Amino acid sequence: MRKRLGMITPSSNSVLEPVTSAMLHGVSGVTAHFSRFRVTEIALDAAALSQFDASVMLPAADLLADAKVDAIAWNGTSASWLGIGRDRSLCEAITARTAVAATTSTLACIEAARALGAKRVGLVSPYTDDVQRRIGEVWSEEGVAPHAERHLGLRDNFSFGEVTPATIADMIRAVAAEGADAIVVLCTNLDAAALAAPLERELGVAVLDSVAVTLWRTLELAGGDITAFAEWGCIFQTSAVIK
């Protein structure tokens, strides 16, 4: 039976939909469906943080449920600076409203790092200094303290999608050179999914792109075959560690 995956998407994100569609091309029996809410910038001030209030995210989940999706993901990384509890509460609320299993990009990335047994996780992001510091604190609270990191100092969410894959690849190489054994590209508006497999071969470390990892975890929640996506990186040979 076809697996329908629902993705809650930031309004200014121009990467995750085409990348997810590219990953699904040629794979039978899996489709992705998207529902947007407004997100335009990533920062720690009150206006930027309020974009991620559950009251504006849950209606997007309701619309996806109308398509009878098998699992729903908040395809964004906001809990990485807001706190992981925000995503856990969001998933519980989505399931309570829709009776559909739910995950998020942040939860999926942390689960992927744990599933691979990574001990020295590197983070690559487009975010500002203060956001990146906060991400390090939040991830450390989850027992996944960043070993190394690179970030671009950007705030405007649309601009993240304009970062070239070559720039992202250089950041990944720099983090790998500092001894990371898994590298998370933490942003669903960075065009990095196609880099994962070739850089894994080049560097000998796992590369976990947020868009790819969100697809991995959402499909697994839906009961689909993650190995059909093995060409997109090592995570698709690995089942999530269920906590």
Coordinates of C-alpha atoms in Angstrom, one line a residue:
M1 CA 0.0 0.0 0.0
R2 CA 1.1 3.6 -0.7
K3 CA 2.7 5.4 2.2
R4 CA 1.6 9.1 2.4
L5 CA 4.0 11.3 4.4
G6 CA 2.8 14.7 5.7
M7 CA 5.4 17.5 6.0
I8 CA 4.7 20.7 7.9
T9 CA 6.9 23.2 6.1
P10 CA 8.2 26.8 6.9
S11 CA 6.7 29.2 4.4
S12 CA 10.0 30.7 3.2
N13 CA 11.7 27.3 2.8
S14 CA 12.6 26.6 -0.9
V15 CA 14.7 23.5 -0.5
L16 CA 12.9 20.8 1.4
E17 CA 10.0 20.2 -1.0
P18 CA 12.1 19.8 -4.2
V19 CA 14.7 17.8 -2.4
T20 CA 12.1 15.4 -0.8
S21 CA 10.5 15.1 -4.2
A22 CA 13.9 14.3 -5.8
M23 CA 14.5 11.6 -3.2
L24 CA 11.1 10.1 -3.9
H25 CA 11.6 10.0 -7.6
G26 CA 11.7 6.4 -8.9
V27 CA 10.6 5.0 -5.5
S28 CA 7.2 3.5 -5.9
G29 CA 4.6 3.5 -3.1
V30 CA 5.7 6.6 -1.2
T31 CA 4.4 10.2 -1.6
A32 CA 5.0 13.4 0.3
H33 CA 2.4 16.1 1.0
F34 CA 3.2 19.5 2.4
S35 CA 1.4 22.1 4.5
R36 CA 2.9 25.5 5.2
F37 CA 2.9 28.1 8.0
R38 CA 4.7 31.4 8.1
V39 CA 8.4 31.5 9.0
T40 CA 10.7 34.2 7.7
E41 CA 13.6 34.5 10.0
I42 CA 15.6 32.5 12.6
A43 CA 16.7 34.5 15.7
L44 CA 16.2 34.5 19.4
D45 CA 14.1 37.6 19.8
A46 CA 10.5 37.3 20.8
A47 CA 9.1 38.0 17.4
A48 CA 11.2 35.3 15.7
L49 CA 10.5 32.7 18.4
S50 CA 6.8 33.3 18.3
Q51 CA 6.7 32.0 14.7
F52 CA 6.8 28.5 16.1
D53 CA 3.9 28.7 18.5
A54 CA 1.9 25.4 18.4
S55 CA -1.3 27.4 17.7
V56 CA -0.1 28.2 14.2
M57 CA 1.6 24.8 13.5
L58 CA -1.3 22.5 14.5
P59 CA -3.7 23.7 11.9
A60 CA -1.1 22.7 9.2
A61 CA -1.2 19.2 10.7
D62 CA -4.9 19.2 10.6
L63 CA -4.8 19.9 6.9
L64 CA -2.4 17.1 6.3
A65 CA -4.6 14.7 8.2
D66 CA -7.3 15.5 5.6
A67 CA -5.1 13.7 3.1
K68 CA -5.1 10.6 5.4
V69 CA -1.3 10.7 5.7
D70 CA 0.4 7.8 7.6
A71 CA 2.8 10.0 9.5
I72 CA 3.4 13.7 10.0
A73 CA 6.7 15.6 10.4
W74 CA 7.4 19.1 11.5
N75 CA 10.1 19.5 8.8
G76 CA 12.0 22.2 10.7
T77 CA 14.7 22.4 13.4
S78 CA 13.3 25.0 15.7
A79 CA 13.4 22.8 18.8
S80 CA 17.2 22.8 18.5
W81 CA 17.1 26.3 20.0
L82 CA 13.7 26.4 21.6
G83 CA 14.2 23.2 23.5
I84 CA 13.5 19.5 22.7
G85 CA 10.5 19.5 24.9
R86 CA 8.7 21.8 22.5
D87 CA 8.9 19.2 19.7
R88 CA 7.9 16.3 22.0
S89 CA 4.8 18.3 23.1
L90 CA 4.1 19.2 19.5
C91 CA 4.2 15.6 18.4
E92 CA 1.9 14.6 21.2
A93 CA -0.5 17.3 20.3
I94 CA -0.5 16.4 16.6
T95 CA -1.2 12.7 17.4
A96 CA -3.9 13.7 19.9
R97 CA -5.7 15.8 17.2
T98 CA -5.2 13.6 14.2
A99 CA -4.5 10.1 15.5
V100 CA -1.4 10.1 13.2
A101 CA 2.2 9.4 14.4
A102 CA 4.4 12.4 14.4
T103 CA 8.1 13.4 14.5
T104 CA 10.2 16.5 13.7
S105 CA 13.5 17.2 12.0
T106 CA 15.3 17.9 15.3
L107 CA 14.1 14.7 16.9
A108 CA 15.0 12.7 13.8
C109 CA 18.5 14.1 13.7
I110 CA 19.1 13.3 17.3
E111 CA 17.7 9.8 16.9
A112 CA 19.9 9.3 13.8
A113 CA 23.0 10.3 15.6
R114 CA 22.1 7.9 18.4
A115 CA 21.2 5.1 16.0
L116 CA 24.6 5.3 14.4
G117 CA 26.3 5.3 17.7
A118 CA 28.0 8.6 17.0
K119 CA 30.3 9.9 19.8
R120 CA 31.6 13.1 18.2
V121 CA 28.8 14.9 16.4
G122 CA 29.5 17.9 14.3
L123 CA 26.9 20.5 13.4
V124 CA 26.8 22.6 10.2
S125 CA 24.1 25.3 10.0
P126 CA 23.4 28.7 8.4
Y127 CA 22.5 30.3 11.7
T128 CA 23.7 33.3 13.7
D129 CA 26.3 33.0 16.5
D130 CA 23.8 33.2 19.3
V131 CA 21.4 30.7 17.8
Q132 CA 24.3 28.3 17.2
R133 CA 25.4 28.6 20.8
R134 CA 21.9 27.9 22.0
I135 CA 21.7 24.8 19.7
G136 CA 24.9 23.5 21.3
E137 CA 23.3 24.0 24.8
V138 CA 20.1 22.3 23.8
W139 CA 21.8 19.3 22.1
S140 CA 24.1 18.9 25.1
E141 CA 21.1 18.6 27.4
E142 CA 20.1 15.6 25.2
G143 CA 23.5 14.0 25.7
V144 CA 24.7 14.9 22.2
A145 CA 27.2 17.7 22.9
P146 CA 28.6 19.1 19.6
H147 CA 32.2 18.1 19.0
A148 CA 32.8 20.7 16.3
E149 CA 30.6 23.2 14.4
R150 CA 30.5 25.6 11.5
H151 CA 27.8 28.2 10.8
L152 CA 27.2 31.1 8.4
G153 CA 25.7 33.8 10.6
L154 CA 22.5 34.2 8.5
R155 CA 19.1 35.2 9.9
D156 CA 16.8 35.5 6.9
N157 CA 15.3 32.0 6.3
F158 CA 15.0 32.4 2.5
S159 CA 18.7 33.2 2.3
F160 CA 19.5 29.7 3.7
G161 CA 18.2 28.2 0.5
E162 CA 20.6 30.3 -1.6
V163 CA 23.7 28.8 0.0
T164 CA 25.6 26.7 -2.6
P165 CA 26.2 23.0 -2.1
A166 CA 29.9 23.8 -2.5
T167 CA 29.8 26.1 0.5
I168 CA 28.0 23.5 2.6
A169 CA 30.5 20.7 1.5
D170 CA 33.4 22.9 2.6
M171 CA 31.8 23.3 6.0
I172 CA 31.2 19.6 6.3
R173 CA 34.9 18.9 5.4
A174 CA 36.0 21.4 8.0
V175 CA 34.0 19.8 10.8
A176 CA 35.2 16.3 9.7
A177 CA 38.8 17.5 9.9
E178 CA 38.2 18.3 13.6
G179 CA 37.4 14.6 14.3
A180 CA 33.6 14.4 14.1
D181 CA 32.3 10.9 13.4
A182 CA 28.9 12.1 12.3
I183 CA 28.0 15.5 10.9
V184 CA 24.5 16.9 11.0
V185 CA 23.5 19.6 8.5
L186 CA 21.0 21.2 10.8
C187 CA 18.5 23.1 8.7
T188 CA 15.9 21.9 6.3
N189 CA 16.5 24.9 4.0
L190 CA 20.2 24.0 3.2
D191 CA 20.6 22.0 -0.1
A192 CA 22.8 19.2 1.3
A193 CA 20.9 15.9 0.8
A194 CA 22.7 15.1 -2.4
L195 CA 26.1 15.7 -0.7
A196 CA 25.6 13.1 2.0
A197 CA 26.6 9.8 0.2
P198 CA 29.5 11.2 -1.8
L199 CA 31.0 13.0 1.3
E200 CA 30.5 9.8 3.4
R201 CA 32.6 8.0 0.9
E202 CA 35.2 10.8 0.8
L203 CA 35.5 11.5 4.5
G204 CA 34.6 8.2 6.1
V205 CA 32.0 9.7 8.4
A206 CA 28.2 9.8 8.5
V207 CA 26.6 12.9 7.0
L208 CA 23.1 13.5 8.2
D209 CA 21.2 16.0 6.2
S210 CA 18.1 17.3 8.0
V211 CA 15.7 16.9 5.0
A212 CA 16.9 13.3 4.3
V213 CA 16.8 12.4 8.0
T214 CA 13.3 13.7 8.3
L215 CA 12.2 11.6 5.4
W216 CA 14.0 8.6 7.0
R217 CA 12.2 8.9 10.3
T218 CA 8.8 9.8 8.9
L219 CA 8.8 6.9 6.5
E220 CA 9.9 4.5 9.3
L221 CA 7.0 5.8 11.5
A222 CA 4.7 5.2 8.5
G223 CA 5.9 1.6 8.2
G224 CA 7.7 2.1 4.9
D225 CA 10.9 0.6 3.6
I226 CA 13.8 3.0 4.4
T227 CA 16.3 0.9 2.5
A228 CA 14.8 2.0 -0.8
F229 CA 16.7 5.3 -0.2
A230 CA 20.1 3.7 0.5
E231 CA 21.8 5.8 -2.3
W232 CA 21.1 8.9 -0.2
G233 CA 23.4 7.9 2.7
C234 CA 24.2 5.5 5.4
I235 CA 21.3 6.4 7.7
F236 CA 18.9 4.6 5.3
Q237 CA 20.6 1.4 6.3
T238 CA 19.9 2.0 10.0
S239 CA 16.7 1.8 12.0
A240 CA 15.9 4.5 14.6
V241 CA 16.6 3.8 18.3
I242 CA 13.1 4.0 19.9
K243 CA 13.2 5.6 23.3

